[in-house]
Tab-separated table of C-alpha atoms in Angstrom:
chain	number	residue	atom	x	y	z
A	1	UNK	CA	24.927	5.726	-60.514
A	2	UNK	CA	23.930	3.239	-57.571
A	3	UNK	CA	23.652	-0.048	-58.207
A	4	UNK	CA	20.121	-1.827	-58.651
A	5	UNK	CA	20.579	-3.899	-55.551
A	6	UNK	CA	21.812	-1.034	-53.425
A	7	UNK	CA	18.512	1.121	-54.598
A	8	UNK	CA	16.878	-2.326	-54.147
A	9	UNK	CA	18.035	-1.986	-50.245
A	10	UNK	CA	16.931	1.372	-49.606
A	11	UNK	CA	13.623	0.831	-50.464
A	12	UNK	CA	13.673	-2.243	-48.350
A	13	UNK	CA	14.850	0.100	-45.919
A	14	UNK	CA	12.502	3.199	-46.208
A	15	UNK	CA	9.595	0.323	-46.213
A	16	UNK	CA	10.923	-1.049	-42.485
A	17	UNK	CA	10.856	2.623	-41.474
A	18	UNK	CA	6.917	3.491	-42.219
A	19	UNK	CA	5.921	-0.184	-41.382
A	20	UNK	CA	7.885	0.020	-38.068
A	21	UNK	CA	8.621	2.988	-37.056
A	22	UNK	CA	5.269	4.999	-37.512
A	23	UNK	CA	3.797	1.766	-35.942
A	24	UNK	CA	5.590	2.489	-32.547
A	25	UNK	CA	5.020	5.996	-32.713
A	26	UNK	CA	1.833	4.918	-30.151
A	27	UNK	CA	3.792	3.750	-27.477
A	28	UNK	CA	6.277	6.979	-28.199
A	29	UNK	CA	3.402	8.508	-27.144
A	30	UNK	CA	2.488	7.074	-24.268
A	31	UNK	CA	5.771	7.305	-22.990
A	32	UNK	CA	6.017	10.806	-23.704
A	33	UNK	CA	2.713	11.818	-21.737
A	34	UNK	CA	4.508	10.087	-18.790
A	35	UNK	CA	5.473	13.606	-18.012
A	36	UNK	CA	4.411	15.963	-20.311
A	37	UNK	CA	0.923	17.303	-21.570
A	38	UNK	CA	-0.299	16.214	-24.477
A	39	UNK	CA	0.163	19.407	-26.627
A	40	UNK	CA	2.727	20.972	-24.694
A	41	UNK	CA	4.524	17.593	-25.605
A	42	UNK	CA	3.154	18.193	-29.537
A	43	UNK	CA	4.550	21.519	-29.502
A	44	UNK	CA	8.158	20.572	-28.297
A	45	UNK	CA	7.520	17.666	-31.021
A	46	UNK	CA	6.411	19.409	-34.028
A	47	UNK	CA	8.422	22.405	-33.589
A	48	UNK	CA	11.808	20.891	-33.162
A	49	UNK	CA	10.949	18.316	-35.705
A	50	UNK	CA	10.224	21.122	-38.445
A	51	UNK	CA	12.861	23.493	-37.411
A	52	UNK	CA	15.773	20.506	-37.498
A	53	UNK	CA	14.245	19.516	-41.082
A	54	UNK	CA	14.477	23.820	-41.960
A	55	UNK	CA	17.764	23.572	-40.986
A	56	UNK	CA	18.749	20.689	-43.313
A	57	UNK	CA	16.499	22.275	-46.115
A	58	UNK	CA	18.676	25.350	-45.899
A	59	UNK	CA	21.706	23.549	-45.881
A	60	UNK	CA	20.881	21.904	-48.786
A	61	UNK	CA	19.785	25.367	-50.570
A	62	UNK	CA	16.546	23.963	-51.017
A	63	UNK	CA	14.200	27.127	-52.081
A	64	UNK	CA	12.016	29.128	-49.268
A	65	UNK	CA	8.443	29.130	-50.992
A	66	UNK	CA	6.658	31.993	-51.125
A	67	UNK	CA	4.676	33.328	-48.776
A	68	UNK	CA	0.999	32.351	-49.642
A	69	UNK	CA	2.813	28.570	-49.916
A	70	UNK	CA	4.552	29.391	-46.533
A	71	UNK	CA	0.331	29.921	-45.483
A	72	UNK	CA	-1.073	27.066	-47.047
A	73	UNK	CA	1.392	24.422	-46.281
A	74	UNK	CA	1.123	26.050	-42.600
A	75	UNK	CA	-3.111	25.615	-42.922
A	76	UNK	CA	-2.995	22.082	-44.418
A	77	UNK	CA	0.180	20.901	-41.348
A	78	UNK	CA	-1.641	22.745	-38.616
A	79	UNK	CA	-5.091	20.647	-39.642
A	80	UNK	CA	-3.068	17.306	-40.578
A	81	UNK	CA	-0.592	17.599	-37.715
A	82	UNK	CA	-2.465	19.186	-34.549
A	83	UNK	CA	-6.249	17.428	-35.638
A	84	UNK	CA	-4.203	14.113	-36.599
A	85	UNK	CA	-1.142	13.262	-34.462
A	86	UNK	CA	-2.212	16.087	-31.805
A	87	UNK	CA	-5.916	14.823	-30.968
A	88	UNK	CA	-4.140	11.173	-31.051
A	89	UNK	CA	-1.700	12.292	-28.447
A	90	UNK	CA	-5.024	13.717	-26.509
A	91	UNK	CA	-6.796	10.985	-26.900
A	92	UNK	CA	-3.749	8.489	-25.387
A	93	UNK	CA	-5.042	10.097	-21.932
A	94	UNK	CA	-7.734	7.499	-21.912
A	95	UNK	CA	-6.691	4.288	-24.072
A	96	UNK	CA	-3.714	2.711	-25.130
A	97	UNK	CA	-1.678	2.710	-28.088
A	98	UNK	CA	-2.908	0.078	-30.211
A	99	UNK	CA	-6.365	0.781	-29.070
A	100	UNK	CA	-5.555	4.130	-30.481
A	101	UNK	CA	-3.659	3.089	-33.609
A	102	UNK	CA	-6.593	0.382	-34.078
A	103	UNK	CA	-9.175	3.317	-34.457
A	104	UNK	CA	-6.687	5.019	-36.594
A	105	UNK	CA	-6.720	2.409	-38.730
A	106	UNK	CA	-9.883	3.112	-40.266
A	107	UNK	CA	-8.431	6.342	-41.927
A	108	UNK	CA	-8.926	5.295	-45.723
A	109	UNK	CA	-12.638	5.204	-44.826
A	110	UNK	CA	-12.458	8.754	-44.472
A	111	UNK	CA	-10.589	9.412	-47.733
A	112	UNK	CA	-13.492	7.492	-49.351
A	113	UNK	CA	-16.130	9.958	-48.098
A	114	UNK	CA	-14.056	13.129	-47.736
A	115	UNK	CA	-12.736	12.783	-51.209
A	116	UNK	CA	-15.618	13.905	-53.176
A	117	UNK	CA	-14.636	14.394	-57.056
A	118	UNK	CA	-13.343	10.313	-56.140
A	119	UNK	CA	-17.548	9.350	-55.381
A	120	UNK	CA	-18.278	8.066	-58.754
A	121	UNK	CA	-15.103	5.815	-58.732
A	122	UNK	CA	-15.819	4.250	-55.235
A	123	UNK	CA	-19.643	3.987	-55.910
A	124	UNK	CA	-18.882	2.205	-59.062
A	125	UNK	CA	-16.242	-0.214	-57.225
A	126	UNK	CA	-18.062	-3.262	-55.310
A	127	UNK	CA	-15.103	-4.092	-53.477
A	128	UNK	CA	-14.544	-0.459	-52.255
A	129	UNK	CA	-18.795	-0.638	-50.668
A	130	UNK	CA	-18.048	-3.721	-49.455
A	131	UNK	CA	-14.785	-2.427	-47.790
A	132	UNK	CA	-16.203	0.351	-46.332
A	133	UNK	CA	-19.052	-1.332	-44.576
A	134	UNK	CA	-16.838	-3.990	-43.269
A	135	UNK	CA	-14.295	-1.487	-42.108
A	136	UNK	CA	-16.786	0.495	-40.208
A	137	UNK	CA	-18.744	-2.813	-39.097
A	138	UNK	CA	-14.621	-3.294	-37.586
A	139	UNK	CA	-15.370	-0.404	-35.681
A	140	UNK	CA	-17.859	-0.661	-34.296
A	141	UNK	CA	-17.187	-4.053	-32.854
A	142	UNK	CA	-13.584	-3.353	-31.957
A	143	UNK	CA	-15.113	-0.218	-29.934
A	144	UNK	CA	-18.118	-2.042	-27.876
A	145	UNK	CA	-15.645	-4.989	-27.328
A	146	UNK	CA	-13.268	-2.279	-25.147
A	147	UNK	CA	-13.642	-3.235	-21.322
A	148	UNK	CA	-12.366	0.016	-19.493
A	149	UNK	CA	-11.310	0.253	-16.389
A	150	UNK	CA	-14.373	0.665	-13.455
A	151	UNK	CA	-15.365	4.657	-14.151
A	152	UNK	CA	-13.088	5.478	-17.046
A	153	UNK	CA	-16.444	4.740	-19.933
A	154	UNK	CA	-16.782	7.960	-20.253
A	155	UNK	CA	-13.447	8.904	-20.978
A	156	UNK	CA	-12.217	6.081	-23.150
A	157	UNK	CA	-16.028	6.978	-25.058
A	158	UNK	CA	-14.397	10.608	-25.103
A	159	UNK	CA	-10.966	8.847	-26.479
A	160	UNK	CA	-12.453	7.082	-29.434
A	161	UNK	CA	-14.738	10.050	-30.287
A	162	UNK	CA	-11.545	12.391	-30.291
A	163	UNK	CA	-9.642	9.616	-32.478
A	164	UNK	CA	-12.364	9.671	-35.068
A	165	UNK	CA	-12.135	12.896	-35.483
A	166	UNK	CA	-8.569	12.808	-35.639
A	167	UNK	CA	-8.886	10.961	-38.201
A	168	UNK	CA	-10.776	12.889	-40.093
A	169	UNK	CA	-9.222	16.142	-39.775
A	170	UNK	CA	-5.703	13.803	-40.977
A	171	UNK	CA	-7.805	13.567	-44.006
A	172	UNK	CA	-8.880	16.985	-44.587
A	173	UNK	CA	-5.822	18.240	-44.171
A	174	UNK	CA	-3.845	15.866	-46.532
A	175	UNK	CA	-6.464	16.440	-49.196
A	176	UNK	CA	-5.899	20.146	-49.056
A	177	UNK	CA	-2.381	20.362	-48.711
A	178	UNK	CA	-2.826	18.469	-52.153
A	179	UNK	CA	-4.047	20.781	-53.758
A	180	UNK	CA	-1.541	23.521	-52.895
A	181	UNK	CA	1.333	23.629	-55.817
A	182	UNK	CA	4.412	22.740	-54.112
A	183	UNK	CA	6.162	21.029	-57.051
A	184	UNK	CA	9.099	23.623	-57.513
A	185	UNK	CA	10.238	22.975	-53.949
A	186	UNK	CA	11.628	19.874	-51.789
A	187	UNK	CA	9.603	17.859	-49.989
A	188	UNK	CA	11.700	18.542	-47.503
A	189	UNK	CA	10.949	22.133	-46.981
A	190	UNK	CA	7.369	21.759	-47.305
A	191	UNK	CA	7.193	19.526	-44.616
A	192	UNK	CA	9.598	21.411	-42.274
A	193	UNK	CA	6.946	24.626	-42.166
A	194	UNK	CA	3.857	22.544	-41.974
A	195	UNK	CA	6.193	20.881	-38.526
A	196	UNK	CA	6.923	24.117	-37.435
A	197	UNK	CA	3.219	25.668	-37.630
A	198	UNK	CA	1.866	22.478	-36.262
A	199	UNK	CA	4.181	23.189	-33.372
A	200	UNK	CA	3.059	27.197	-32.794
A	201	UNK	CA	-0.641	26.329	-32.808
A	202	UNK	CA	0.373	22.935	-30.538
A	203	UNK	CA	1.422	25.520	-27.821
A	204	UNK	CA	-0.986	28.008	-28.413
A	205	UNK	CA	-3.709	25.163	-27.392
A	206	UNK	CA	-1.449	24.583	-24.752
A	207	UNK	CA	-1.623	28.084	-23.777
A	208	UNK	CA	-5.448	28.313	-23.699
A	209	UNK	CA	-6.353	24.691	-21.716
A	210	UNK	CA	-3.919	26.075	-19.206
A	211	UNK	CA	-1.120	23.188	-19.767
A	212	UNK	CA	1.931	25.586	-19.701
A	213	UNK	CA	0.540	26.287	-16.027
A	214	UNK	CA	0.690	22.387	-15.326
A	215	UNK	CA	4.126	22.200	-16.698
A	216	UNK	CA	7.422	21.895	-14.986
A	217	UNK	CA	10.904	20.434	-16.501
A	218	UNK	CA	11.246	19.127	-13.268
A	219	UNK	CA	8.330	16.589	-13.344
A	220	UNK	CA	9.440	15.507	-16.376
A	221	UNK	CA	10.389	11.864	-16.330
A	222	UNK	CA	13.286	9.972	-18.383
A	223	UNK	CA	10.857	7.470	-20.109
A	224	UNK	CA	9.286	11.232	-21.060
A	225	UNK	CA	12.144	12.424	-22.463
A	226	UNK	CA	12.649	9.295	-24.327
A	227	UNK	CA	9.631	9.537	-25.634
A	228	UNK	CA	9.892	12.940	-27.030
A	229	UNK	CA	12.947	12.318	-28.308
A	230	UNK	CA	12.171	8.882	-30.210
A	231	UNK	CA	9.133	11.079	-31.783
A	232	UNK	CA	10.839	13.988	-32.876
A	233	UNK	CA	13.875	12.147	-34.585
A	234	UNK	CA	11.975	8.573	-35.792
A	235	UNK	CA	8.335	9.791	-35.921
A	236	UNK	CA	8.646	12.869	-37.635
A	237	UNK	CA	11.623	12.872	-39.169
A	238	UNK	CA	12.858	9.132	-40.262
A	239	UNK	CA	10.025	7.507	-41.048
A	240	UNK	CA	8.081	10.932	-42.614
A	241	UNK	CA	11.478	11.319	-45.155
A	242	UNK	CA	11.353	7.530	-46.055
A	243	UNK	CA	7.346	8.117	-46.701
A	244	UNK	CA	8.022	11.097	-48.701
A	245	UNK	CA	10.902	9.201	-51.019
A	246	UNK	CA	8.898	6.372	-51.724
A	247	UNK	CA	6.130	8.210	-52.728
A	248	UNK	CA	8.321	9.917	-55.470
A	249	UNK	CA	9.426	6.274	-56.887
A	250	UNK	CA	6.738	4.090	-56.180
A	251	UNK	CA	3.134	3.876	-56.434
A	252	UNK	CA	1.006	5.226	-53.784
A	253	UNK	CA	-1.095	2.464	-53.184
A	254	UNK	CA	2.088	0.152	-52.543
A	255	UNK	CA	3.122	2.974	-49.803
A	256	UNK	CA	-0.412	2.758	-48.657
A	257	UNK	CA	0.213	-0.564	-47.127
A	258	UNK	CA	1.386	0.382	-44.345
A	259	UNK	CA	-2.012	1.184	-42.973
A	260	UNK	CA	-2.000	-2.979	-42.278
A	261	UNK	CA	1.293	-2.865	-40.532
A	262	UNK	CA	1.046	0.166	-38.138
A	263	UNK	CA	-1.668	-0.945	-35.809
A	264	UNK	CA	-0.434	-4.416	-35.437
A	265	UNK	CA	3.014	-2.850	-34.515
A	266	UNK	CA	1.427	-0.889	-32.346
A	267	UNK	CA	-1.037	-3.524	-30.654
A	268	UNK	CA	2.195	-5.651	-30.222
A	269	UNK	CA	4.086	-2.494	-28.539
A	270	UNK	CA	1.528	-2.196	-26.550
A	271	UNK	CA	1.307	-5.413	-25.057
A	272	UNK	CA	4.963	-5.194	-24.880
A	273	UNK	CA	5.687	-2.298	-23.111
A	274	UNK	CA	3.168	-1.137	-21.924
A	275	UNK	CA	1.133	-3.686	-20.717
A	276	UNK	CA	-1.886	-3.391	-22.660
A	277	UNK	CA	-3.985	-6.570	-22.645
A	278	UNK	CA	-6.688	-7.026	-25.386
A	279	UNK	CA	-10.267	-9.191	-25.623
A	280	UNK	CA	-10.672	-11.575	-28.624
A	281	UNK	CA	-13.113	-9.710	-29.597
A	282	UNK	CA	-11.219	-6.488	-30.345
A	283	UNK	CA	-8.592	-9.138	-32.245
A	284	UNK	CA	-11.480	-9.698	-34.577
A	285	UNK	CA	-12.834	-6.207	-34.971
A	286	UNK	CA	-9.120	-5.294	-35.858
A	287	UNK	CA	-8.845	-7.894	-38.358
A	288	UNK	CA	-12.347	-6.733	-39.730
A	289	UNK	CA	-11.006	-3.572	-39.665
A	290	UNK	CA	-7.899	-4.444	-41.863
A	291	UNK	CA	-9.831	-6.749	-44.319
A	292	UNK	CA	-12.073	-3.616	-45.148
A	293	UNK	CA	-8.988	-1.576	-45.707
A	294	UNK	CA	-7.968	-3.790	-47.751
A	295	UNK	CA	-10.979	-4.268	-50.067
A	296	UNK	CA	-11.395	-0.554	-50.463
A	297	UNK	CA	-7.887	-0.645	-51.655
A	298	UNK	CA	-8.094	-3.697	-54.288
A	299	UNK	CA	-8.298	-1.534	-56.844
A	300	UNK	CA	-5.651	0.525	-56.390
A	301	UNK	CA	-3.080	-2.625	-55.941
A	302	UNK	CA	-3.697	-4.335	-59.145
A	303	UNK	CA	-0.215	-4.569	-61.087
A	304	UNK	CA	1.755	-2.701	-58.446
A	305	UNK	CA	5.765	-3.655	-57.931
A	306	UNK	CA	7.977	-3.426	-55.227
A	307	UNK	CA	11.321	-3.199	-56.980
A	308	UNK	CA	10.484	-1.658	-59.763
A	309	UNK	CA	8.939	1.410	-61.151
């Protein structure tokens, strides 16, 4: 049995990891595309990722699921994984990381109108309309306030477009992977085939926008390697198993808070390391954006405990 303030310290601990880690997983990223293409870099990423977590799985005799699972879980990773994180890797091409994890931020909009059995609920909760009308309001003025660089517009316009529908596809994807029965195996598991598919259709795009042919281990730089390492090991790995575990134990709208933390982690990052500078403007349209987040939420956080179940 573990004491209450050792359990009391892990989820301290798996809380630091979501709010932190997934936060710099932006300017990961960025340092990753120093040298490699963006899915050639999501297919060394997602691969390795799954195939390290398979490994563990195994060791652990965790179950192999079946194989319509095996497709499923490989449908709902490949949309979640290669439309989410992949198009957000793209899309880093052309903006920065916390202009990326900004946009990002408004992905409990799109649970709201992707999540259609959940309509009658949200259109019955003020302070979800209000929330999503300020969020997108956010948006919108986070986007017009971007000043890009003389002849990049139509690029970073291409970069924001892509991380909408990033988000998006995030969203489809985790709303069918929850509806695929998964409850006699490990989380684990699950999530080490979803990596691994994720990380065959990452190189197959690769494959067909001719990045293999761009490739060469020999351009790649040590901030790139850095980069891909930090992602496979923190981004998908750490901070996805500490996600995972305190889902099981606490309530998902308390785990849902780190949608505030990430793009202020990143937008700091940024700055940080990678000199990314920011208008007042775009301060305010991320603060919008977070204020709508949170009203859309409201409901969900009434009577919710950290410490205990």
């Amino acid at each position: 049995m573990q004491s209450n303030s050792e359990s009391q310290w892990k989820v301290i601990l798996a809380f630091v990891a979501i709010y932190v880690i997934w936060g710099t997983t932006y300017i990961g990223i960025a340092f990753g595309l120093d040298g490699f293409p963006p899915f050639v870099f999501c297919a060394f990423r997602f691969f390795t990722a799954g195939l390290l977590l398979f490994l563990y799985s195994r060791y652990k005799n965790d179950r192999v699921p079946s194989r319509k699972i095996m497709f499923l879980s490989s449908v709902s990773g490949t949309i979640a994984l290669v439309g989410g994180s992949g198009l957000v890797t793209w899309a880093e091409q052309y903006v920065g990381p916390g202009h990326a994890a900004t946009i990002i931020a408004a992905e409990p909009f799109m649970f709201i109108l992707f999540e259609r059995k959940m309509w009658s609920y949200y259109l019955s909760q003020k302070t979800v309309i209000a929330g999503l009308l300020l969020g997108f309001a956010g948006l919108l003025l986070f986007s017009s306030a971007s000043v890009p660089e003389s002849g990049a517009r139509e690029m970073q316009l291409a970069g924001n477009l892509v991380l909408i529908l990033s988000a998006v596809l995030w969203v489809i994807g985790s709303l069918y992977g929850k509806k695929i029965n998964t409850e006699t195996y490990s989380n684990t598991m699950i999530t080490s085939i979803q990596l691994m598919a994720a990380g065959i259709f990452s190189a197959f795009l690769a494959l067909i926008t001719g990045e293999w042919e761009r490739f060469s281990f020999s351009g790649i730089s040590a901030a790139s390697w850095s980069g891909l390492v930090y992602m496979i090991t923190m981004g998908s790995m750490v901070a996805f198993l500490a996600f995972t575990w305190l889902m099981t134990i606490r309530p998902p709208a308390l785990v849902s808070t780190h949608t505030y933390v990430n793009p202020v982690v990143a937008v700091f990052t940024g700055w940080l390391l990678a000199g990314e500078t920011f208008s007042s403007m775009q301060i305010i349209g991320l603060a919008v954006i977070l204020l709508g987040v949170l009203l859309t939420k409201f409901p969900e956080y009434r009577n919710v405990r950290l410490f205990s179940k």
